[in-house]
Tab-separated table of C-alpha atoms in Angstrom:
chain	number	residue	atom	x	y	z
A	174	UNK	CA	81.336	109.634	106.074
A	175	UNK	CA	80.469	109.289	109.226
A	176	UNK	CA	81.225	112.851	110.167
A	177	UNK	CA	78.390	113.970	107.808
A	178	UNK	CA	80.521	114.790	105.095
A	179	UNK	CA	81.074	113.366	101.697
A	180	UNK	CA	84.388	112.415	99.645
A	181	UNK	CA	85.044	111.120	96.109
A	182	UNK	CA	87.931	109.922	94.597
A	183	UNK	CA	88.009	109.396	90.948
A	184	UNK	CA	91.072	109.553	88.000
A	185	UNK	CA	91.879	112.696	86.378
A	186	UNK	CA	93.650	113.144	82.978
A	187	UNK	CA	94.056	116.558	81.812
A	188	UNK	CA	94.175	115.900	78.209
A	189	UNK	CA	93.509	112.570	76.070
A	190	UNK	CA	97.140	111.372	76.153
A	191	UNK	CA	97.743	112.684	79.687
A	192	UNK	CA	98.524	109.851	82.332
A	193	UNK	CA	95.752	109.376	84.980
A	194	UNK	CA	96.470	110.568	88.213
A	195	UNK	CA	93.877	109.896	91.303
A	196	UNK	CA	92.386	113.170	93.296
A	197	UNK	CA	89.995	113.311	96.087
A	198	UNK	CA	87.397	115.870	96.386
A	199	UNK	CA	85.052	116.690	99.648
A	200	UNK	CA	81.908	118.154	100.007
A	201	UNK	CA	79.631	118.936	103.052
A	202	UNK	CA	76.358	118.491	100.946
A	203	UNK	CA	77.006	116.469	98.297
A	204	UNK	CA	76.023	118.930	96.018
A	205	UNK	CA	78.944	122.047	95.753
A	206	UNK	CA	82.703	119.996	96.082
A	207	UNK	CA	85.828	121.545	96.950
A	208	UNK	CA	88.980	121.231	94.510
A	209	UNK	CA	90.329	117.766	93.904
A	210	UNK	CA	93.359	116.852	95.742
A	211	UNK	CA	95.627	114.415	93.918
A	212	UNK	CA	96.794	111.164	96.250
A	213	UNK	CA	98.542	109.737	93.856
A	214	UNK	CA	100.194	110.945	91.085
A	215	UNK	CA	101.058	109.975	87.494
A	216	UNK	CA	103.306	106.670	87.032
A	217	UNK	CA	103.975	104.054	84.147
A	218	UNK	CA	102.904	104.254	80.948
A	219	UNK	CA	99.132	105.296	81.922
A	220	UNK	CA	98.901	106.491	85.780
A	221	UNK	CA	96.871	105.087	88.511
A	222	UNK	CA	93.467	104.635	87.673
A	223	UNK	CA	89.621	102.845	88.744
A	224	UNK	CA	90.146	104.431	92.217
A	225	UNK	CA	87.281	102.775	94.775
A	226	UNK	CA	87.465	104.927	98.269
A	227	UNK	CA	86.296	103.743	101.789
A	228	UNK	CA	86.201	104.904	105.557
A	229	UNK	CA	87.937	102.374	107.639
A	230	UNK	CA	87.097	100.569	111.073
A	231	UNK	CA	89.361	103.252	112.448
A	232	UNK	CA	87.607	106.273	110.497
A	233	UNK	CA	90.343	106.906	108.579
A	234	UNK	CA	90.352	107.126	104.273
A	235	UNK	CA	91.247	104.601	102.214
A	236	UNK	CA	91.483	104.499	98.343
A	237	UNK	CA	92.630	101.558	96.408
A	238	UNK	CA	93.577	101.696	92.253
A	239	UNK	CA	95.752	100.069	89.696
A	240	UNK	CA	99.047	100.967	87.851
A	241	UNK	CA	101.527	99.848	85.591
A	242	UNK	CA	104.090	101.524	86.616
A	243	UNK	CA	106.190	98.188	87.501
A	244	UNK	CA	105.977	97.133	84.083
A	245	UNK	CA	103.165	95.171	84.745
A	246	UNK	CA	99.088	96.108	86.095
A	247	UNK	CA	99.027	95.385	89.866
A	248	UNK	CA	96.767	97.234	92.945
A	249	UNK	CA	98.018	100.105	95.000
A	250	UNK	CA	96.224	101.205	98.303
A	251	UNK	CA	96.951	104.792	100.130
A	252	UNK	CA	95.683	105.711	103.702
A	253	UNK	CA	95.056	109.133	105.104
A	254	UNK	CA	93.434	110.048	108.312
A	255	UNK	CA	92.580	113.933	107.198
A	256	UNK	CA	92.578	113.459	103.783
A	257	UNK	CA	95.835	115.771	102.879
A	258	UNK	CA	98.694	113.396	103.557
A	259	UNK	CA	98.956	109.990	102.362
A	260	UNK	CA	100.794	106.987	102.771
A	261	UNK	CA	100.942	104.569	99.858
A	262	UNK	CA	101.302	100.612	100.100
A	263	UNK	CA	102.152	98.592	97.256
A	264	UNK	CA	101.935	96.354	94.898
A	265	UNK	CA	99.672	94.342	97.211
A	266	UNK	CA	99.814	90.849	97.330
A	267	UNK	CA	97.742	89.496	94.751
A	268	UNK	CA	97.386	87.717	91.537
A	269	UNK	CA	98.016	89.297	88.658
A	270	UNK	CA	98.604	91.293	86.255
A	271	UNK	CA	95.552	92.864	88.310
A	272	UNK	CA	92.920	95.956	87.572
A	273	UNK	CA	89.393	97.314	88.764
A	274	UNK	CA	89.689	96.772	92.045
A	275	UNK	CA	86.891	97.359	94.556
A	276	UNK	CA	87.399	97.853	97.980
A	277	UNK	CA	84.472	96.974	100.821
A	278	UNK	CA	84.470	97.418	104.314
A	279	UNK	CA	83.262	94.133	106.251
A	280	UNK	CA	80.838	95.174	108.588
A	281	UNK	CA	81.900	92.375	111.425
A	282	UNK	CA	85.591	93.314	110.753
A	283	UNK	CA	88.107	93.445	108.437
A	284	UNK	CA	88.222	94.289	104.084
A	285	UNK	CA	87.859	92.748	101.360
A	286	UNK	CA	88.137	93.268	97.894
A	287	UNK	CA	87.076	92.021	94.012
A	288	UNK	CA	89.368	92.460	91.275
A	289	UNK	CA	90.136	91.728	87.647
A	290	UNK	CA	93.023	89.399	86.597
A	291	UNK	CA	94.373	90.892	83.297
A	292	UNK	CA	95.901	88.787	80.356
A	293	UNK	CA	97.004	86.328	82.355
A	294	UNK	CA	97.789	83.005	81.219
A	295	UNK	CA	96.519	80.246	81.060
A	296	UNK	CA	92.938	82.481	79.823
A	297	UNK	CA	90.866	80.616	82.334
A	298	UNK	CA	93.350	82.506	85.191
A	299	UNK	CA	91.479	85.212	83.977
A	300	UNK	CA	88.543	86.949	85.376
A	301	UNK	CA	86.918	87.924	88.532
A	302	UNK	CA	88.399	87.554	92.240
A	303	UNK	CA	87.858	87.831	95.507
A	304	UNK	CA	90.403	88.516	98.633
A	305	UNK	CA	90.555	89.096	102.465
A	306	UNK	CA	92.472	91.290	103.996
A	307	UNK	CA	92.084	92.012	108.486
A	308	UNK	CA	94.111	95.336	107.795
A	309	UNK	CA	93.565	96.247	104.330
A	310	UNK	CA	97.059	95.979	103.491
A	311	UNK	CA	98.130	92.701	103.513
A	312	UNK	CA	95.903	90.368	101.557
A	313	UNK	CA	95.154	86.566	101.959
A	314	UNK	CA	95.033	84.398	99.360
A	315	UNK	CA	92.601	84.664	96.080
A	316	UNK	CA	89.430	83.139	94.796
A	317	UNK	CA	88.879	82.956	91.487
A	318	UNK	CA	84.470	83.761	91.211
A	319	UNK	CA	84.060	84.328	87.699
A	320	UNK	CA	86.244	84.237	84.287
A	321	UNK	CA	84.100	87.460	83.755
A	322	UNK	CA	84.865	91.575	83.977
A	323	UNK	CA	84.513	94.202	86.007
A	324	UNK	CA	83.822	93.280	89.232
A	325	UNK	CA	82.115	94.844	91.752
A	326	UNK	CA	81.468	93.652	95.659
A	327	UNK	CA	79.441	94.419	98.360
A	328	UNK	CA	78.896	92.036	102.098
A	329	UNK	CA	75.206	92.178	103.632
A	330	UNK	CA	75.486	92.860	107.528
A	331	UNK	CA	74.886	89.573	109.075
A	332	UNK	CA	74.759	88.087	105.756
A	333	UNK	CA	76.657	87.114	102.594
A	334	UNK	CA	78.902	88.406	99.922
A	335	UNK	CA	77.648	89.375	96.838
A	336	UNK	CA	79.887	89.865	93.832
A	337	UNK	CA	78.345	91.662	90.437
A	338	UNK	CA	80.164	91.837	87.409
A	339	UNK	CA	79.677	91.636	83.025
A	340	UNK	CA	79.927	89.411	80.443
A	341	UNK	CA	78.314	87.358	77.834
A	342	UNK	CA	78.671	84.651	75.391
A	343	UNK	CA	76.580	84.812	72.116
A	344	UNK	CA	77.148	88.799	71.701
A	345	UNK	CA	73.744	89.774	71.968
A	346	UNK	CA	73.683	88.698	75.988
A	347	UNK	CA	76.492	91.299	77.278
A	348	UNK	CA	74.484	91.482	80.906
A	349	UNK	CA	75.671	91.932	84.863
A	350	UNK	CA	75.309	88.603	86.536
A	351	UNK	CA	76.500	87.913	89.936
A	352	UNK	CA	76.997	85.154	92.547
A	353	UNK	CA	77.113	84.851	96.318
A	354	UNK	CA	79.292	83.680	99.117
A	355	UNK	CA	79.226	82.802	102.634
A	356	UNK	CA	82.797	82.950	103.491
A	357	UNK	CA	84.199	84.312	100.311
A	358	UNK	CA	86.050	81.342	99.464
A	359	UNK	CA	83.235	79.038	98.146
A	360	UNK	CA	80.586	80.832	95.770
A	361	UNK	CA	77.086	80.100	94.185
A	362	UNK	CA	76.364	79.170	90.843
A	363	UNK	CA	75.804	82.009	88.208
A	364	UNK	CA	72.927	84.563	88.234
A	365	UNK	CA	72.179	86.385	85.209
A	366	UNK	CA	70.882	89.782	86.814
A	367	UNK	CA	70.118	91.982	83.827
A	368	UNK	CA	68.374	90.790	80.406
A	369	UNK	CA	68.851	93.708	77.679
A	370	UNK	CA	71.856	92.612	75.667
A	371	UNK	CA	73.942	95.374	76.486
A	372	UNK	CA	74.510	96.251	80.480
A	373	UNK	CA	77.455	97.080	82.157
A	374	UNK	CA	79.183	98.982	85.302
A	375	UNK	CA	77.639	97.213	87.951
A	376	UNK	CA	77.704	98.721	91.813
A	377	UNK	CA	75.827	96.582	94.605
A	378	UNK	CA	74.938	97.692	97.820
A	379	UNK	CA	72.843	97.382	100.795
A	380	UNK	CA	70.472	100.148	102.123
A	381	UNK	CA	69.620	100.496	105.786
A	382	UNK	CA	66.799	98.515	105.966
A	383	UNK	CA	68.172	95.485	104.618
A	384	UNK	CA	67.113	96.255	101.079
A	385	UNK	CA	69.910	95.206	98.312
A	386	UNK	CA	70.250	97.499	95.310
A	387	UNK	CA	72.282	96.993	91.906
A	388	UNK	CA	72.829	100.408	90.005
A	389	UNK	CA	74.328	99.870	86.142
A	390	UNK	CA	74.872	100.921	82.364
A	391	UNK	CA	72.301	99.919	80.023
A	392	UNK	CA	72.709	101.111	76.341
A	393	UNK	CA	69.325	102.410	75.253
A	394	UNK	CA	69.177	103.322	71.236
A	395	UNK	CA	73.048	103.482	71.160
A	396	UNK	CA	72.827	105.957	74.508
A	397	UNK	CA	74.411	104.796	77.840
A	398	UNK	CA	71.413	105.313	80.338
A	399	UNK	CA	71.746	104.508	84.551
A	400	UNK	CA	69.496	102.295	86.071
A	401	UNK	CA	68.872	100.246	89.411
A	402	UNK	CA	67.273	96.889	90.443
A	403	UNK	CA	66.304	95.924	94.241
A	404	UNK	CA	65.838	93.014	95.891
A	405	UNK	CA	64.915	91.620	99.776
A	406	UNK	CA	66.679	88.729	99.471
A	407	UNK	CA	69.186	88.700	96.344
A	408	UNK	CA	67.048	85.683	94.710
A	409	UNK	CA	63.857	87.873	93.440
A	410	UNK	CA	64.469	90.963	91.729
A	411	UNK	CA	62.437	94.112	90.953
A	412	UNK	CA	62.233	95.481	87.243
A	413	UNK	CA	65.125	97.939	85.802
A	414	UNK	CA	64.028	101.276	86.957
A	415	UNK	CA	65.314	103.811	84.574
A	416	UNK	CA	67.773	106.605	86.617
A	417	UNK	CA	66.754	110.302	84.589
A	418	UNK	CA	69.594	112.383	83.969
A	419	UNK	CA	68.195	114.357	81.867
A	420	UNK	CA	71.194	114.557	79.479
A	421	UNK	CA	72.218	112.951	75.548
A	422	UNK	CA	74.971	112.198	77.341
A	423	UNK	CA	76.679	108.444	77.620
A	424	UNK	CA	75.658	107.980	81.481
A	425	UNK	CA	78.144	105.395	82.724
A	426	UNK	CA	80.059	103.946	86.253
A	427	UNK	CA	77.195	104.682	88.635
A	428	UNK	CA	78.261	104.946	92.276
A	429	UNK	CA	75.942	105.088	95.255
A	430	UNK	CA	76.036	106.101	98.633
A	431	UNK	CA	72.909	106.461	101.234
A	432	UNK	CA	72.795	109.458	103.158
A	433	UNK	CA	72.639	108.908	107.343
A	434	UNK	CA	70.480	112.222	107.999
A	435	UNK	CA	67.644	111.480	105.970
A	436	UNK	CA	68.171	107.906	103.862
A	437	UNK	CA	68.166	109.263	100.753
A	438	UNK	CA	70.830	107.913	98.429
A	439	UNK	CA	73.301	109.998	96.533
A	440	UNK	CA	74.776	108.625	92.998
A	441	UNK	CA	77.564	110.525	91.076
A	442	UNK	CA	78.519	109.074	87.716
A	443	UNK	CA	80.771	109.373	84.389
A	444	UNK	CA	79.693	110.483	81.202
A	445	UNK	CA	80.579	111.642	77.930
């Protein structure tokens, strides 16, 4: 945050048929967190889930997430401006039945977001999209990118879109590719980013100086592992570098952040 401090937001279940609800924790260090808060609470069959949280134009929080709770999977967005009370819009305006959503702020103004269209119909409605939005609230219309999962976004400053998600066709090439965009309504041609057969949870970003980084899943001897990628220019890429957690644990859903004070960048993760 631009304050110095850090928030997370993440879905909670407290037992394995509990519904999800989404909670917010805050730390000063990044390291010890305070108590989760919950923003928004369970609904539907399942709760609210894949919570993605920014800091506005304005400085206030924002945290976008899906729920079923009208019968169908649609996107949900809730504002705060201390992070104790918040006001909930929603369904938004977008195709669906709609889940994983990823919020980005656009540094010369405005939001935008990726998303997953759900068992739609026809199948090729399917896949990953792309919308506008000047307030965050209301949302133009959508751009289909990929007919792929799980996507993730991020907008260089001064420079394009970038849109990662997973997918293969042959079973043994399950990798992140991504494309690009100017304007968010035409895109690139496919790049397959990662070439080990089994990669998921993509998260792009851009570091201070320009540098572009993609953090992600790979399954290493039947054990989720995190690792990262950089580029100058999103054409030429660097090597996976393998992320130690020092764990046996299923490492999973990296998400990145780079500290103001000193650069370095701060990752917090699932696993299990």
């Amino acid at each position: 945050m631009s304050n110095g401090s850090f928030y997370i937001a993440y879905e909670y279940a407290q037992t394995a048929g509990s519904k999800f609800t989404i909670k917010l924790a805050w730390s000063q260090d990044g390291i010890f967190w305070n108590a989760g808060k919950v923003i928004a609470d369970s609904a539907g069959s399942m709760g609210n889930r894949h919570p993605t949280l920014i800091e506005r134009h304005d400085g206030n929080l924002q945290v976008i997430y899906f729920s079923d709770r009208t019968g169908s999977y649609q996107l949900y967005t809730s504002t705060s401006g201390d992070g104790i009370a918040w006001a909930e819009y929603g369904p938004l305006g977008v195709s669906g039945p709609a889940i994983n959503p990823f919020l980005i702020v656009v540094p010369e103004g405005g939001y935008a977001i990726s998303y997953q269209r759900y068992q739609s119909n026809p199948s090729s409605s399917r896949g990953s999209y792309f919308a506008h939005s000047a307030d965050g609230i209301t949302w133009s219309s959508q751009t289909q990118v990929s007919e792929r999962a799980l996507p993730r976004l991020m907008k260089a400053e001064g420079g394009p879109y970038m849109m990662t998600y997973q997918g293969g066709t042959t079973g043994t090439d399950f990798d992140i590719r991504y494309k690009t965009s100017a304007d968010g309504a035409t895109w690139s041609g496919e790049t397959r980013l990662t070439h080990t057969g089994n990669s998921h949870d993509s998260f792009p970003m851009e570091l201070n100086n320009g540098t572009f980084m993609v953090f992600f899943a790979t399954a290493i001897s039947n054990q989720y592992d995190l690792f990262s990628k950089w580029s100058d220019d999103m054409v030429e890429w660097s090597a996976d570098r393998h992320i130690p957690t020092y764990n046996t644990n299923h490492d999973t859903q990296p998400h990145a952040c780079q500290v103001a004070l000193n650069n370095s960048i701060l990752i917090a993760w699932g696993y299990e």
